[in-house]
C-alpha positions as a printed Julia matrix, in Angstrom:
451×3 Matrix{Float64}:
 -25.36  -125.17   -2.42
 -28.09  -122.66   -3.11
 -27.69  -119.0    -2.01
 -29.78  -118.04    0.92
 -31.94  -114.9     0.25
 -33.09  -112.74    3.04
 -36.37  -110.84    3.21
 -36.4   -107.2     1.85
 -38.53  -104.75    3.91
 -41.12  -104.98    1.13
 -41.28  -108.63    1.44
 -39.13  -109.68   -1.45
 -35.6   -111.12   -1.52
 -32.51  -108.88   -1.29
 -30.55  -109.28   -4.65
 -26.85  -110.15   -4.62
 -24.7   -108.05   -6.83
 -24.84  -110.48   -9.79
 -28.66  -110.89   -9.26
 -29.09  -107.06   -9.32
 -26.94  -106.65  -12.47
 -28.78  -109.54  -14.32
 -32.18  -108.2   -13.16
 -31.69  -104.57  -14.42
 -34.06  -104.05  -17.38
 -32.87  -103.13  -20.8
 -34.41   -99.53  -20.55
 -32.59   -98.77  -17.24
 -29.14   -99.94  -18.79
 -29.69   -97.27  -21.38
 -29.99   -94.75  -18.46
 -26.84   -96.24  -16.74
 -24.75   -96.37  -19.83
 -25.9    -92.99  -21.08
 -25.12   -91.4   -17.8
 -21.7    -92.95  -17.69
 -20.93   -91.53  -21.08
 -22.15   -88.15  -20.03
 -20.14   -88.14  -16.8
 -17.01   -89.38  -18.85
 -17.51   -86.17  -20.92
 -18.03   -83.89  -18.14
 -15.29   -81.32  -18.9
 -16.81   -77.86  -18.89
 -17.3    -77.43  -15.07
 -13.79   -78.73  -14.57
 -11.87   -76.85  -17.25
 -13.85   -73.73  -17.52
 -11.77   -71.51  -15.39
  -8.51   -72.75  -17.15
 -10.11   -72.27  -20.58
 -11.24   -68.64  -19.82
  -7.96   -67.56  -18.33
  -6.11   -69.09  -21.35
  -8.33   -67.02  -23.47
  -7.12   -63.74  -21.66
  -9.96   -63.39  -19.22
  -9.12   -62.56  -15.69
  -9.38   -65.15  -12.9
 -12.25   -63.05  -11.33
 -14.19   -63.14  -14.76
 -13.47   -66.88  -14.93
 -14.78   -67.23  -11.42
 -17.95   -65.44  -12.3
 -18.6    -67.72  -15.25
 -18.04   -70.83  -12.95
 -20.25   -69.31  -10.36
 -22.93   -68.88  -12.87
 -22.64   -72.44  -14.04
 -23.03   -73.65  -10.36
 -26.02   -71.36   -9.72
 -27.67   -72.73  -12.97
 -26.88   -76.28  -11.87
 -28.77   -75.87   -8.5
 -31.93   -74.4   -10.31
 -31.68   -77.05  -13.08
 -32.21   -79.84  -10.6
 -35.42   -78.12   -9.25
 -36.73   -77.49  -12.68
 -35.71   -80.99  -13.79
 -37.94   -82.43  -11.1
 -40.93   -80.37  -11.92
 -40.58   -80.86  -15.76
 -40.2    -84.71  -15.35
 -43.41   -85.04  -13.37
 -45.22   -83.26  -16.17
 -43.81   -84.48  -19.49
 -42.28   -87.7   -18.42
 -38.8    -88.77  -17.24
 -37.28   -89.92  -20.65
 -38.4    -86.86  -22.4
 -36.85   -84.7   -19.71
 -33.6    -86.44  -20.07
 -33.6    -86.2   -23.85
 -34.5    -82.49  -23.76
 -31.99   -81.7   -21.03
 -29.11   -83.39  -22.75
 -29.8    -82.18  -26.35
 -30.3    -78.6   -25.27
 -27.15   -78.72  -22.99
 -25.18   -80.27  -25.87
 -26.29   -77.39  -28.19
 -25.28   -74.84  -25.45
 -21.9    -76.48  -25.0
 -21.17   -76.35  -28.6
 -21.77   -72.57  -28.78
 -19.62   -71.67  -25.78
 -16.28   -71.6   -27.36
 -17.45   -69.18  -30.1
 -18.14   -66.4   -27.59
 -15.38   -63.87  -26.81
 -17.22   -61.56  -24.57
 -17.81   -62.03  -20.77
 -21.5    -61.27  -20.42
 -22.71   -63.95  -22.97
 -20.17   -66.39  -21.45
 -21.72   -66.03  -18.11
 -25.23   -66.21  -19.5
 -24.54   -69.33  -21.53
 -22.65   -70.88  -18.64
 -25.68   -70.54  -16.35
 -27.94   -71.98  -19.1
 -25.74   -74.94  -19.7
 -25.57   -75.66  -15.93
 -29.27   -75.52  -15.77
 -29.88   -77.74  -18.78
 -27.18   -80.24  -17.92
 -28.5    -80.88  -14.42
 -32.25   -81.17  -15.32
 -31.79   -84.83  -16.26
 -30.61   -86.02  -12.63
 -34.04   -86.21  -10.94
 -35.59   -87.86  -14.1
 -32.99   -90.49  -14.45
 -33.19   -91.43  -10.62
 -37.02   -91.63  -11.0
 -36.63   -94.03  -13.91
 -34.64   -96.22  -11.78
 -37.45   -96.32   -9.17
 -40.24   -96.76  -11.89
 -38.57   -99.63  -13.76
 -37.11  -101.72  -10.87
 -38.8   -103.72   -8.1
 -38.79  -101.85   -4.69
 -36.71  -104.57   -3.06
 -33.89  -103.99   -5.62
 -33.73  -100.15   -5.21
 -30.95   -99.85   -2.87
 -28.67  -102.18   -5.06
 -29.62  -100.55   -8.45
 -28.93   -97.12   -6.88
 -25.45   -98.5    -5.82
 -24.89   -99.53   -9.46
 -26.0    -96.08  -10.51
 -23.5    -94.46   -8.1
 -20.72   -96.57   -9.33
 -21.33   -95.54  -12.89
 -21.54   -91.92  -11.87
 -18.44   -92.0    -9.79
 -16.36   -94.01  -12.32
 -17.27   -91.46  -15.02
 -16.59   -88.44  -12.88
 -13.26   -89.95  -11.67
 -12.02   -91.11  -15.19
 -13.47   -87.96  -17.11
 -11.01   -85.36  -15.62
  -8.05   -87.5   -16.54
  -9.37   -87.9   -20.08
  -9.97   -84.16  -20.33
  -6.39   -83.31  -19.09
  -5.07   -85.27  -22.05
  -7.26   -83.6   -24.49
  -6.69   -79.92  -23.54
  -2.97   -80.42  -24.49
  -4.41   -80.41  -28.11
  -7.4    -78.04  -27.92
  -9.96   -76.74  -25.44
 -12.46   -76.59  -28.27
 -12.1    -80.25  -28.87
 -12.8    -80.84  -25.14
 -16.06   -78.96  -25.3
 -17.08   -80.58  -28.61
 -16.63   -83.96  -27.0
 -18.68   -82.98  -23.96
 -21.41   -81.98  -26.21
 -21.08   -85.16  -28.29
 -21.45   -87.26  -24.96
 -24.61   -85.17  -23.98
 -26.21   -85.91  -27.33
 -25.41   -89.59  -26.96
 -27.34   -89.5   -23.77
 -30.16   -87.68  -25.55
 -30.37   -90.37  -28.13
 -30.56   -93.05  -25.44
 -33.31   -91.16  -23.79
 -35.3    -90.77  -27.05
 -35.13   -94.52  -27.61
 -36.34   -95.01  -23.88
 -39.14   -92.52  -24.37
 -40.59   -94.54  -27.28
 -41.33   -97.25  -24.53
 -43.09   -94.85  -22.23
 -40.47   -93.32  -19.97
 -42.62   -91.34  -17.64
 -44.51   -91.17  -14.39
 -47.46   -93.24  -13.8
 -50.74   -91.06  -13.8
 -54.2    -91.83  -12.78
 -57.52   -90.01  -13.3
 -57.14   -88.78   -9.66
 -53.9    -87.04  -10.69
 -55.86   -84.9   -13.09
 -58.29   -83.92  -10.44
 -55.6    -82.88   -7.86
 -55.23   -79.18   -7.13
 -52.12   -77.59   -8.63
 -50.61   -76.98   -5.16
 -50.73   -80.65   -4.52
 -48.73   -81.32   -7.8
 -45.96   -78.68   -6.94
 -43.05   -78.2    -4.53
 -45.7    -76.81   -2.21
 -46.9    -80.34   -1.46
 -43.27   -81.34   -0.76
 -42.88   -78.59    1.68
 -45.83   -79.47    3.51
 -44.29   -82.89    4.22
 -42.77   -82.13    7.58
 -41.19   -85.35    8.2
 -39.69   -85.28    4.66
 -38.21   -81.79    5.67
 -36.55   -83.44    8.59
 -34.86   -85.9     6.32
 -33.75   -83.09    4.17
 -32.23   -81.42    7.16
 -30.15   -84.61    7.75
 -28.86   -84.35    4.12
 -27.92   -80.71    4.49
 -26.08   -81.44    7.79
 -24.38   -84.41    6.44
 -23.21   -82.23    3.38
 -21.86   -79.6     5.6
 -19.58   -82.28    7.17
 -18.86   -84.29    4.11
 -17.47   -81.23    2.22
 -14.9    -80.55    4.76
 -12.67   -82.98    3.02
 -12.16   -80.57    0.16
 -12.04   -77.36    2.33
 -10.7    -77.92    5.86
  -8.77   -81.15    5.14
  -6.22   -79.68    2.76
  -5.65   -76.92    5.25
  -5.12   -79.42    8.08
  -2.71   -81.6     5.94
  -0.57   -78.66    5.05
  -0.43   -77.49    8.62
   0.66   -80.84    9.73
   3.57   -80.73    7.39
   2.26   -83.12    4.55
   2.43   -82.34    0.85
  -0.26   -82.07   -1.89
   0.6    -85.55   -3.14
  -0.46   -87.07    0.25
  -3.8    -85.28   -0.03
  -4.33   -86.43   -3.56
  -3.6    -89.99   -2.32
  -6.34   -89.6     0.38
  -8.86   -88.49   -2.35
  -7.9    -91.37   -4.61
  -8.26   -93.74   -1.66
 -11.76   -92.6    -1.26
 -12.49   -92.83   -5.02
 -11.06   -96.42   -5.35
 -12.97   -97.63   -2.43
 -16.28   -96.29   -3.52
 -15.86   -97.61   -7.08
 -14.49  -100.95   -6.11
 -16.38  -101.79   -2.69
 -19.73  -100.12   -2.48
 -21.67  -102.73   -4.53
 -20.11  -105.33   -2.11
 -21.23  -103.2     0.99
 -24.57  -102.67   -0.38
 -25.2   -106.33   -0.76
 -25.23  -106.43    3.12
 -26.34  -102.98    3.92
 -29.62  -103.46    1.96
 -30.83  -106.04    4.62
 -30.64  -103.23    7.4
 -33.59  -101.04    7.98
 -33.47   -97.9     5.92
 -33.17   -95.47    8.84
 -30.58   -97.63   10.47
 -28.46   -97.81    7.28
 -28.64   -93.99    6.73
 -28.03   -92.88   10.42
 -25.1    -95.4    10.51
 -23.62   -94.07    7.29
 -24.13   -90.36    8.35
 -22.71   -91.08   11.75
 -19.53   -92.68   10.39
 -18.9    -89.83    7.98
 -18.88   -87.49   11.02
 -16.61   -89.85   13.07
 -14.21   -90.16   10.32
 -14.01   -86.32    9.91
 -13.68   -86.08   13.84
 -10.71   -88.5    13.7
  -8.68   -85.91   11.76
  -8.14   -84.06   15.04
  -6.04   -86.85   16.33
  -2.73   -85.62   15.09
  -0.25   -85.48   12.27
   0.29   -89.13   11.64
  -0.18   -90.15    8.0
  -1.57   -93.42    9.21
  -4.22   -91.8    11.26
  -5.21   -89.6     8.23
  -5.59   -92.91    6.27
  -7.78   -94.58    8.94
  -9.96   -91.57    9.21
 -10.51   -91.38    5.46
 -11.43   -95.12    5.42
 -14.03   -94.62    8.21
 -15.81   -91.63    6.65
 -15.54   -93.26    3.13
 -17.13   -96.52    4.67
 -19.98   -94.27    6.04
 -20.56   -92.84    2.57
 -20.88   -96.38    1.09
 -23.08   -97.45    3.95
 -25.59   -94.71    3.84
 -25.76   -93.33    0.37
 -27.33   -96.03   -1.54
 -30.16   -96.52    0.87
 -30.73   -92.67    1.24
 -30.84   -92.52   -2.68
 -33.3    -95.06   -2.98
 -35.61   -93.49   -0.25
 -37.67   -91.06   -2.31
 -38.93   -94.04   -4.48
 -40.36   -95.69   -1.43
 -42.07   -92.64    0.03
 -42.96   -90.26   -2.75
 -46.38   -90.38   -4.4
 -46.01   -91.28   -8.13
 -47.06   -87.93   -9.39
 -44.48   -86.06   -7.25
 -41.59   -88.56   -7.64
 -39.47   -86.15   -9.78
 -39.96   -83.22   -7.34
 -39.11   -85.4    -4.28
 -35.9    -86.42   -5.83
 -34.99   -82.85   -6.89
 -35.92   -81.37   -3.56
 -33.56   -83.93   -1.83
 -30.64   -82.62   -4.07
 -31.21   -79.07   -3.06
 -30.18   -79.2     0.56
 -27.0    -80.96   -0.47
 -25.99   -78.35   -2.83
 -26.68   -75.62   -0.08
 -24.6    -77.81    2.25
 -21.73   -78.0    -0.18
 -21.75   -74.17   -0.58
 -22.09   -73.29    3.03
 -19.85   -76.03    4.43
 -16.49   -74.69    3.07
 -17.23   -71.2     4.4
 -18.11   -72.47    7.92
 -15.22   -75.13    7.86
 -12.46   -72.57    6.96
 -13.66   -70.15    9.38
 -13.66   -72.55   12.09
 -10.22   -73.88   11.13
  -8.77   -70.32   11.17
 -10.18   -69.89   14.74
  -8.75   -73.17   15.85
  -7.55   -76.03   13.64
  -9.19   -78.61   16.02
 -12.51   -76.82   16.21
 -13.66   -77.57   12.62
 -13.38   -81.31   13.35
 -15.13   -81.18   16.83
 -17.76   -79.05   15.04
 -18.05   -81.65   12.5
 -18.87   -84.28   15.22
 -21.51   -82.07   16.77
 -23.19   -81.42   13.41
 -23.19   -85.1    12.8
 -25.15   -85.77   15.98
 -27.99   -83.45   14.73
 -27.71   -85.2    11.21
 -28.12   -88.71   12.71
 -31.0    -87.58   14.85
 -32.8    -85.91   11.78
 -32.32   -89.09    9.7
 -33.46   -91.51   12.5
 -36.78   -89.49   13.26
 -37.56   -88.43    9.61
 -37.18   -91.8     8.02
 -40.73   -93.37    8.64
 -42.89   -95.13    6.35
 -45.47   -92.57    5.01
 -47.94   -95.31    4.22
 -48.33   -96.3     7.8
 -46.71   -93.82   10.1
 -44.54   -96.68   11.25
 -40.67   -96.87   11.02
 -39.5    -97.69    7.54
 -38.06  -100.99    8.77
 -41.47  -102.23    9.78
 -42.3   -102.82    6.1
 -45.12  -101.35    3.92
 -48.49  -101.8     4.94
 -49.91  -102.07    1.46
 -48.75  -103.58   -1.78
 -46.21  -102.04   -4.32
 -48.73  -100.6    -6.6
 -48.85   -97.68   -3.92
 -45.77   -96.17   -5.8
 -48.48   -94.42   -8.11
 -51.29   -93.95   -5.66
 -54.05   -91.43   -6.26
 -52.99   -87.68   -5.69
 -55.87   -87.23   -3.42
 -54.39   -89.7    -0.87
 -51.04   -88.06   -1.22
 -52.57   -84.64   -0.37
 -54.16   -85.87    2.69
 -50.93   -87.55    3.9
 -49.18   -84.34    3.2
 -51.1    -82.68    5.85
 -51.53   -85.28    8.4
 -48.32   -87.46    8.25
 -44.88   -86.11    8.18
 -43.55   -88.4     5.62
 -39.85   -88.7     4.69
 -38.22   -88.76    1.34
 -34.87   -88.11    0.14
 -32.38   -88.26   -2.66
 -29.45   -89.58   -1.01
 -26.48   -88.6     1.12
 -23.79   -86.79   -0.71
 -22.31   -88.71   -3.52
 -18.67   -89.37   -3.52
 -17.73   -87.31   -6.45
 -20.63   -84.91   -6.93
 -18.86   -81.85   -5.94
 -15.44   -82.6    -7.5
């Protein structure tokens, strides 16, 4: 019996998991494997505080260095989006990883706090520049009807590396912190070599003669900010991030208040990680058949419902059910939202659209714990009811923000023109930016992005 294929929004067949894996081009495997290696070696952010305190610095000093790394990371995503649109995606990855690797190599040789803070900020900036470029390459090199599944594969590699990497690092630091940083630098340089190989085959944004005649403001983040419907979608990402991050801020407080230990909290996080790594591709096989805004709104809604369920009481079973619900929402909504910018961004702004989508999530991850802990201290139940209320706004923003920019119709109505429009002339994009509120986005919060 032959497998029945359903129609994608763009008119092509939705791939199964194996079809998607077999259909991934060689250059994209370089990106996926390189990113996996990089995440496996992502030790600095996790162990920087432990390293600095072991070197005799105070906890406050170590916190400043980690904060500098985090601030650099937020800026790095935005810089990476702009640079990748100008010099090419593969060259951006290569430069980002090579320079970050060199910075990581130097960090253990500083013994004064000011240069450590400066270098940490630079490493954070350089180490995150690759992310818009790598996502843009997935869009550029794979068919539109495969985007959702390919981004699910991308997330699986990212989450697998982010989950296993800290365990590997914990084994290595028993020997030497220096070895840990050297291995991170080596992982970054390996990714840089992969990207250089890809650059030789032309890993960059498609450009037309119209792109060169476009005013500078139409090739910058100014053009992104004029896209009002896209901003509505970014609002959905921000609100969802505020709710999602409560699993690392309010949830441990609630678990302790209900009489459960750290081991139970760790088990819930492990349940989330195992579900995402093992089940997200299977979920995506079916989710990709849903209209885009339905998938994202459903996913965002389930994240909020899951968080709201924590108000139900101290039972361990209820905690497990709530975790399964919000993890299911994460798996349903994130791949579709991650693929969204490739469908709606003009080719010459693709890197910036992807980078702009990461920014509100990072802000949400920073603001969410502050709001959540404050609400929990006022009333332990209020943080979970607040999560539900915020989710209503996130669902509405995603629903009304996700419309096809090429026709003004809902995204599920399908594109009005052919796939070549992914690199349409910049003049058309500029006209759209002022007349149609086009949505784009970089995805709902990834499972392990903030851990």
